[in-house]
Amino acid sequence: MPSISEKGRQMPASPIRKLVPYAEAAKKRGIHVIHLNIGQPDIKTPKVALDAVRNHKIEVLAYSMTEGSETYREKIAAYYEKKDIHVTAKDIIVTTGGSEALSFAIGTIMDAEDEIIIPEPFYANYNGFATAAGVKVVPIASSIDTNFALPPIAEFEKLITPQTKAILICNPGNPTGYLYSKEEIEQLATLVKKHDLFLIADEVYREFTYEGRQHYSILQVNGLEEHAIVVDSVSKRYSMCGARIGCIVSKNREVIQTALKFAQARLSPPTFAQIASEAALETPQDYFDDVIEEYVSRRNVLISELQQLEGVKVAVPQGAFYCVVELPVADADDFAQWLLEKFELDGSTVMVAPAAGFYATPGLGKNQIRIAYVLKKEQLVKAVHILGRALKEYNTK
Ligand SMILES: Cc1ncc(COP(=O)(O)O)c(C=O)c1O
């Protein structure tokens, strides 16, 4: 048989999706599976976005412009302006989700064997994008004990080698829920300027910050124009994961011109989804106020329920809608699979994402899971109750 590539062999399976066959088998046995594993919000997509597609009188579903439609990119620039981020349509390429923006960013600035420093735990697919590009992820551990704050800058500096091209952060963080302060962003900015590196910020959860905390974008830092690359997406902002629209934003002309060549190779982003995403920009602020209020109350319920479980430690998220939870188990992978294969409480069980896949350092996160609180409060309370009973049974088996 012809062999597949070494790269293909090394491509990591998604820790969020790899337990799906066990969940499907549990469902076939009639068990209700509560999904805490995936960041698919249950919030309704804004009507204005869906109506724009419903009412559109398109006759030929043509390619759009490679960089995304002019009107959409202008409106995205106006959206950023309201966030005190000064960019123009020329600085933006519309992509097929934040996912494509990430792979364009890596492809644009990095060659095989180059290194990218990423605070861990991080969005697991960063490993996949890096592997696909032959790029080496150099992790720097953040800790549950400091709520996953930015590790000391001196620790970053120790990891910089001649191969280092960039630092990648996710702000607010998936899976940590950590929101970087203005000071932390400025420290990173100083570091990347000193060593002439790029700073990539995945800001797809920008809107989701709690208790009045302000998001501070790397595009707001004066003097960072040549270094800063932002990855963005409509997926979570408007509960439009299926639209597959995102963008890459940079004031660095060479970055955008190079990313455009990657974009030309895939022709264009989806046409209908751009129509929906453009209309979504009309979403009134009270939509976000309601959504954020809902996430805050879900977070509060979830955290206080988790804190009552013996031996469980949880970092309190300040943004996004995930948290990392440390469990009194040696191997969260085994526990997560056991939950689906062997456990039920009154016909229900829970599906969680084992956190080891969100780390690049072998062994880290083995006793941790990630929970996405994208379900109603009653479901979250029930899920934590199930988790508590399951931990007792698992630890006495
Ligand atoms: C941190 C982060 N970045 C990027 C993405 C990619 O999202 P999409 O491709 O749907 O825009 C996700 C999706 O969950 C994410 O959590």
Coordinates of C-alpha atoms and ligand atoms in Angstrom, one line a residue:
M1 CA 0.0 0.0 0.0
P2 CA 1.4 3.5 -0.8
S3 CA 2.3 5.2 2.5
I4 CA 1.0 8.4 3.9
S5 CA 3.2 11.3 4.9
E6 CA 5.2 11.6 8.1
K7 CA 3.4 15.0 8.6
G8 CA 0.0 13.2 8.3
R9 CA 1.2 10.7 11.0
Q10 CA 2.2 13.5 13.3
M11 CA -1.1 15.5 12.8
P12 CA -2.7 15.5 16.3
A13 CA -6.3 14.4 16.6
S14 CA -8.5 17.1 18.1
P15 CA -8.9 16.5 21.9
I16 CA -12.3 18.1 21.6
R17 CA -13.6 15.7 19.0
K18 CA -11.6 12.5 19.6
L19 CA -14.1 11.1 22.1
V20 CA -17.1 11.5 19.7
P21 CA -17.3 7.8 18.8
Y22 CA -17.7 6.9 22.5
A23 CA -20.4 9.6 22.9
E24 CA -22.2 8.3 19.9
A25 CA -22.1 4.8 21.3
A26 CA -23.5 6.0 24.6
K27 CA -26.3 7.8 22.8
K28 CA -27.1 4.5 20.9
R29 CA -27.4 2.8 24.3
G30 CA -30.1 5.4 25.1
I31 CA -27.9 7.6 27.4
H32 CA -28.3 11.4 27.4
V33 CA -24.9 12.9 26.9
I34 CA -24.4 16.5 28.2
H35 CA -21.8 18.1 26.0
L36 CA -19.4 20.2 28.0
N37 CA -16.6 19.5 25.5
I38 CA -17.3 21.8 22.5
G39 CA -17.5 25.6 22.2
Q40 CA -20.6 25.6 20.1
P41 CA -22.8 28.3 21.7
D42 CA -26.5 27.6 22.1
I43 CA -27.2 31.4 21.7
K44 CA -29.4 32.3 18.7
T45 CA -27.7 33.8 15.7
P46 CA -28.8 37.5 15.2
K47 CA -31.9 37.5 13.1
V48 CA -30.5 40.4 10.9
A49 CA -27.8 38.0 9.7
L50 CA -30.1 35.1 8.8
D51 CA -32.6 37.5 7.2
A52 CA -29.9 39.0 5.0
V53 CA -29.4 35.5 3.4
R54 CA -33.1 34.7 3.3
N55 CA -34.0 37.9 1.5
H56 CA -31.0 38.0 -0.9
K57 CA -32.0 37.8 -4.5
I58 CA -28.8 36.1 -5.7
E59 CA -29.1 34.5 -9.2
V60 CA -25.5 33.3 -9.6
L61 CA -23.6 32.2 -6.5
A62 CA -20.3 33.5 -7.7
Y63 CA -16.8 33.7 -6.2
S64 CA -16.3 36.8 -4.2
M65 CA -13.1 38.9 -4.2
T66 CA -10.1 36.9 -2.9
E67 CA -9.6 39.4 0.0
G68 CA -13.4 39.5 0.8
S69 CA -16.0 41.8 -0.5
E70 CA -15.1 45.5 -0.4
T71 CA -18.3 46.6 1.5
Y72 CA -17.8 43.9 4.1
R73 CA -14.1 44.8 4.7
E74 CA -15.1 48.5 5.0
K75 CA -17.7 47.6 7.6
I76 CA -15.2 45.4 9.5
A77 CA -12.8 48.4 9.6
A78 CA -15.7 50.5 11.0
Y79 CA -16.4 47.9 13.6
Y80 CA -12.7 48.0 14.7
E81 CA -12.8 51.8 14.8
K82 CA -15.5 51.5 17.4
K83 CA -13.2 49.3 19.4
D84 CA -10.5 52.0 19.2
I85 CA -8.5 49.9 16.7
H86 CA -7.5 52.1 13.7
V87 CA -7.3 49.9 10.6
T88 CA -8.7 50.3 7.0
A89 CA -10.2 47.8 4.6
K90 CA -6.7 47.4 3.1
D91 CA -5.4 45.9 6.3
I92 CA -8.0 43.1 6.3
I93 CA -8.4 39.8 4.4
V94 CA -11.6 37.9 4.9
T95 CA -10.9 34.2 5.6
T96 CA -12.8 31.0 5.9
G97 CA -13.1 31.2 9.6
G98 CA -10.5 32.2 12.1
S99 CA -9.0 28.8 11.4
E100 CA -7.9 29.9 7.9
A101 CA -6.6 33.2 9.3
L102 CA -4.4 31.2 11.6
S103 CA -3.0 29.1 8.9
F104 CA -2.4 32.1 6.6
A105 CA -0.6 33.9 9.5
I106 CA 1.7 31.0 10.1
G107 CA 2.3 30.4 6.4
T108 CA 3.0 34.1 5.8
I109 CA 5.7 34.5 8.4
M110 CA 7.2 31.1 9.1
D111 CA 9.2 28.4 7.3
A112 CA 9.6 24.7 8.2
E113 CA 11.7 24.3 11.4
D114 CA 10.9 27.9 12.5
E115 CA 9.7 28.3 16.1
I116 CA 6.6 29.9 17.6
I117 CA 6.3 30.5 21.3
I118 CA 2.8 29.9 22.7
P119 CA 1.7 30.1 26.4
E120 CA 0.1 26.8 27.3
P121 CA -2.6 25.5 27.7
F122 CA -3.7 26.9 24.3
Y123 CA -6.4 26.3 21.7
A124 CA -5.5 22.7 20.7
N125 CA -5.7 23.3 16.9
Y126 CA -2.6 25.6 17.1
N127 CA -0.7 22.3 17.3
G128 CA -2.4 21.1 14.1
F129 CA -1.7 24.3 12.2
A130 CA 1.9 24.3 13.3
T131 CA 2.3 20.6 12.3
A132 CA 0.8 21.2 8.9
A133 CA 3.3 24.0 8.3
G134 CA 6.3 22.0 9.7
V135 CA 6.7 24.7 12.4
K136 CA 7.8 23.9 15.9
V137 CA 5.6 25.0 18.8
V138 CA 7.7 26.1 21.8
P139 CA 5.3 26.1 24.8
I140 CA 5.6 28.3 27.9
A141 CA 3.6 27.0 30.8
S142 CA 1.0 29.1 32.6
S143 CA -0.5 27.8 35.8
I144 CA -3.9 27.2 37.2
D145 CA -2.6 28.5 40.4
T146 CA -2.2 32.0 38.9
N147 CA -5.4 31.7 37.0
F148 CA -3.3 31.2 33.8
A149 CA -1.8 34.7 33.9
L150 CA 0.9 35.6 31.3
P151 CA 4.2 33.8 32.4
P152 CA 7.0 36.2 33.4
I153 CA 8.6 37.9 30.4
A154 CA 12.0 36.7 31.4
E155 CA 10.8 33.1 30.9
F156 CA 9.8 34.0 27.3
E157 CA 13.1 35.6 26.7
K158 CA 14.9 32.4 27.7
L159 CA 13.1 30.5 25.0
I160 CA 13.9 32.8 22.1
T161 CA 16.4 31.3 19.6
P162 CA 17.5 32.3 16.1
Q163 CA 14.6 30.1 14.8
T164 CA 12.0 32.0 16.8
K165 CA 9.7 34.0 14.5
A166 CA 6.7 34.8 16.6
I167 CA 4.8 34.6 19.8
L168 CA 1.1 33.6 19.6
I169 CA -1.4 34.5 22.3
C170 CA -5.2 33.9 22.6
N171 CA -7.0 36.8 24.3
P172 CA -9.3 36.1 26.0
G173 CA -8.0 32.6 26.2
N174 CA -9.5 29.3 25.1
P175 CA -9.2 27.1 27.2
T176 CA -8.2 29.3 30.1
G177 CA -10.7 32.2 30.0
Y178 CA -7.8 34.5 31.0
L179 CA -8.0 38.1 29.8
Y180 CA -4.5 39.7 29.3
S181 CA -4.2 43.1 30.9
K182 CA -3.0 46.2 29.0
E183 CA 0.3 45.9 30.9
E184 CA 0.8 42.3 29.9
I185 CA 0.2 43.1 26.3
E186 CA 2.6 46.0 26.5
Q187 CA 5.3 43.8 28.0
L188 CA 4.9 41.4 25.1
A189 CA 5.0 44.2 22.6
T190 CA 8.3 45.5 24.1
L191 CA 9.7 41.9 23.9
V192 CA 8.7 41.3 20.3
K193 CA 10.1 44.7 19.2
K194 CA 13.4 44.0 21.1
H195 CA 13.9 40.6 19.3
D196 CA 12.2 41.7 16.0
L197 CA 9.5 39.0 16.2
F198 CA 5.9 38.9 15.1
L199 CA 3.1 38.9 17.7
I200 CA 0.0 37.1 16.6
A201 CA -3.1 37.5 18.8
D202 CA -6.1 35.3 18.3
E203 CA -8.9 37.7 19.4
V204 CA -11.9 35.7 18.4
Y205 CA -13.5 36.0 21.9
R206 CA -12.9 39.8 22.1
E207 CA -16.5 40.6 22.9
F208 CA -16.7 38.1 25.8
T209 CA -15.1 39.9 28.8
Y210 CA -16.8 40.0 32.1
E211 CA -17.5 42.4 34.9
G212 CA -16.7 45.5 32.9
R213 CA -13.2 44.4 32.0
Q214 CA -11.9 46.0 28.8
H215 CA -10.3 43.9 26.1
Y216 CA -7.0 45.5 25.0
S217 CA -6.0 44.5 21.4
I218 CA -2.4 44.2 20.2
L219 CA -3.5 46.5 17.3
Q220 CA -4.0 49.3 19.9
V221 CA -0.3 49.3 20.9
N222 CA 1.6 52.3 19.3
G223 CA 4.7 51.3 17.4
L224 CA 3.7 47.7 17.0
E225 CA 2.3 48.1 13.5
E226 CA 4.9 46.0 11.7
H227 CA 4.8 43.2 14.3
A228 CA 1.1 42.7 15.1
I229 CA -1.2 40.2 13.3
V230 CA -4.7 39.7 14.6
V231 CA -6.8 36.6 13.9
D232 CA -10.6 37.2 14.1
S233 CA -13.8 35.4 13.5
V234 CA -17.6 35.8 13.5
S235 CA -18.1 32.2 14.8
K236 CA -18.5 32.9 18.5
R237 CA -19.2 36.7 18.3
Y238 CA -22.5 36.2 16.6
S239 CA -23.0 32.5 17.3
M240 CA -22.3 31.8 13.6
C241 CA -19.8 29.0 13.7
G242 CA -21.3 27.4 10.6
A243 CA -20.8 30.6 8.5
R244 CA -17.0 29.9 8.3
I245 CA -16.0 33.6 8.2
G246 CA -13.1 35.2 9.9
C247 CA -10.3 37.6 9.0
I248 CA -6.6 38.3 9.3
V249 CA -5.7 41.9 10.2
S250 CA -2.3 43.6 10.1
K251 CA -0.9 47.1 9.4
N252 CA 2.2 45.4 8.0
R253 CA 1.8 45.7 4.2
E254 CA 4.1 42.9 3.4
V255 CA 2.2 40.5 5.7
I256 CA -1.1 41.3 4.1
Q257 CA 0.3 41.2 0.5
T258 CA 1.8 37.8 1.3
A259 CA -1.3 36.4 3.0
L260 CA -3.2 37.5 -0.1
K261 CA -1.2 35.1 -2.2
F262 CA -2.3 32.2 0.2
A263 CA -5.8 33.6 -0.1
Q264 CA -5.6 33.6 -3.9
A265 CA -4.7 29.9 -3.9
R266 CA -8.0 29.1 -2.2
L267 CA -9.9 31.6 -4.5
S268 CA -12.3 33.3 -2.2
P269 CA -14.2 33.1 1.1
P270 CA -17.8 31.9 1.0
T271 CA -20.2 34.4 -0.6
F272 CA -23.5 33.8 1.2
A273 CA -21.6 33.7 4.6
Q274 CA -20.1 37.1 3.9
I275 CA -23.6 38.5 3.2
A276 CA -24.7 37.1 6.6
S277 CA -21.5 38.3 8.4
E278 CA -21.8 41.8 6.9
A279 CA -25.4 42.0 8.1
A280 CA -24.3 40.7 11.5
L281 CA -22.3 43.8 12.0
E282 CA -25.6 45.6 12.4
T283 CA -26.3 43.6 15.6
P284 CA -27.2 46.0 18.3
Q285 CA -25.1 46.3 21.5
D286 CA -27.9 45.0 23.7
Y287 CA -27.6 41.6 22.0
F288 CA -24.0 41.4 23.4
D289 CA -25.1 42.9 26.7
D290 CA -27.6 40.1 27.1
V291 CA -25.2 37.4 25.9
I292 CA -22.5 38.5 28.2
E293 CA -24.9 38.7 31.1
E294 CA -26.0 35.1 30.3
Y295 CA -22.4 33.8 30.2
V296 CA -21.5 35.6 33.4
S297 CA -24.3 34.0 35.3
R298 CA -23.5 30.6 33.7
R299 CA -19.9 31.0 34.7
N300 CA -20.9 31.9 38.3
V301 CA -23.2 28.9 38.6
L302 CA -20.6 26.5 37.1
I303 CA -17.7 27.7 39.2
S304 CA -19.5 27.7 42.5
E305 CA -20.9 24.2 41.8
L306 CA -17.4 23.0 40.8
Q307 CA -15.8 24.5 43.9
Q308 CA -18.0 22.3 46.1
L309 CA -16.5 19.1 44.7
E310 CA -13.8 17.6 46.8
G311 CA -10.3 17.7 45.3
V312 CA -11.4 19.9 42.3
K313 CA -9.5 23.1 41.4
V314 CA -10.8 25.6 38.9
A315 CA -9.4 28.8 37.4
V316 CA -12.0 31.6 37.3
P317 CA -12.5 32.8 33.7
Q318 CA -12.6 36.5 33.0
G319 CA -13.6 36.1 29.4
A320 CA -14.5 33.7 26.6
F321 CA -16.7 30.8 27.8
Y322 CA -14.3 28.0 28.9
C323 CA -12.6 27.0 32.0
V324 CA -9.8 24.5 32.9
V325 CA -10.7 22.2 35.8
E326 CA -8.2 20.1 37.7
L327 CA -9.6 16.8 38.9
P328 CA -8.6 14.3 41.6
V329 CA -7.7 11.7 38.9
A330 CA -4.3 10.7 37.4
D331 CA -5.5 10.5 33.8
A332 CA -8.3 12.7 32.7
D333 CA -8.3 11.0 29.2
D334 CA -9.1 7.7 30.8
F335 CA -11.7 9.4 33.1
A336 CA -13.4 11.2 30.1
Q337 CA -13.7 7.9 28.2
W338 CA -14.9 6.0 31.2
L339 CA -17.7 8.7 31.7
L340 CA -19.0 7.8 28.2
E341 CA -18.4 4.1 28.3
K342 CA -19.1 2.9 31.8
F343 CA -20.9 5.6 33.7
E344 CA -24.5 7.0 33.9
L345 CA -26.6 8.7 36.5
D346 CA -30.3 8.3 36.0
G347 CA -29.7 7.8 32.2
S348 CA -27.3 10.7 31.8
T349 CA -23.6 11.3 31.6
V350 CA -21.2 14.1 30.6
M351 CA -18.7 14.6 27.8
V352 CA -15.6 16.7 28.7
A353 CA -12.5 17.6 26.8
P354 CA -9.3 16.2 28.4
A355 CA -6.9 19.1 28.7
A356 CA -3.6 17.3 27.9
G357 CA -4.3 18.1 24.2
F358 CA -4.3 21.8 25.0
Y359 CA -0.6 21.5 26.2
A360 CA 2.5 20.9 24.1
T361 CA 4.6 19.8 27.0
P362 CA 4.2 16.1 27.5
G363 CA 2.6 15.2 30.8
L364 CA 1.1 18.7 31.5
G365 CA -2.6 18.9 32.0
K366 CA -3.0 15.2 32.5
N367 CA -5.3 15.7 35.4
Q368 CA -7.2 18.5 33.9
I369 CA -10.3 18.9 31.6
R370 CA -11.7 21.9 29.7
I371 CA -15.4 22.7 30.2
A372 CA -17.3 25.0 27.7
Y373 CA -20.2 26.7 29.5
V374 CA -22.3 27.1 26.4
L375 CA -25.3 25.3 27.9
K376 CA -28.2 26.5 30.1
K377 CA -27.6 26.9 33.8
E378 CA -29.9 23.9 34.8
Q379 CA -27.9 21.7 32.4
L380 CA -24.6 22.9 34.0
V381 CA -25.8 22.2 37.5
K382 CA -26.9 18.8 36.4
A383 CA -23.6 18.1 34.7
V384 CA -21.5 19.1 37.7
H385 CA -23.7 16.9 39.9
I386 CA -23.0 14.0 37.5
L387 CA -19.3 14.8 37.5
G388 CA -19.2 14.8 41.3
R389 CA -20.9 11.4 41.6
A390 CA -18.7 10.0 38.7
L391 CA -15.5 11.1 40.4
K392 CA -16.5 9.3 43.6
E393 CA -17.3 6.1 41.7
Y394 CA -14.2 6.3 39.5
N395 CA -11.9 6.8 42.5
T396 CA -13.3 3.8 44.4
K397 CA -13.4 1.4 41.4
Ligands
LIG1 C1 -9.2 30.4 20.1 C2 -9.9 30.0 18.8 N1 -9.3 30.4 17.7 C3 -9.8 30.1 16.5 C4 -10.9 29.3 16.4 C5 -11.4 28.9 15.1 O1 -12.7 29.3 14.9 P1 -13.4 29.5 13.4 O2 -12.5 28.8 12.4 O3 -14.7 28.9 13.6 O4 -13.5 31.0 13.2 C6 -11.5 28.8 17.6 C7 -12.7 27.9 17.5 O5 -13.1 27.4 18.5 C8 -11.0 29.2 18.8 O6 -11.5 28.8 20.0

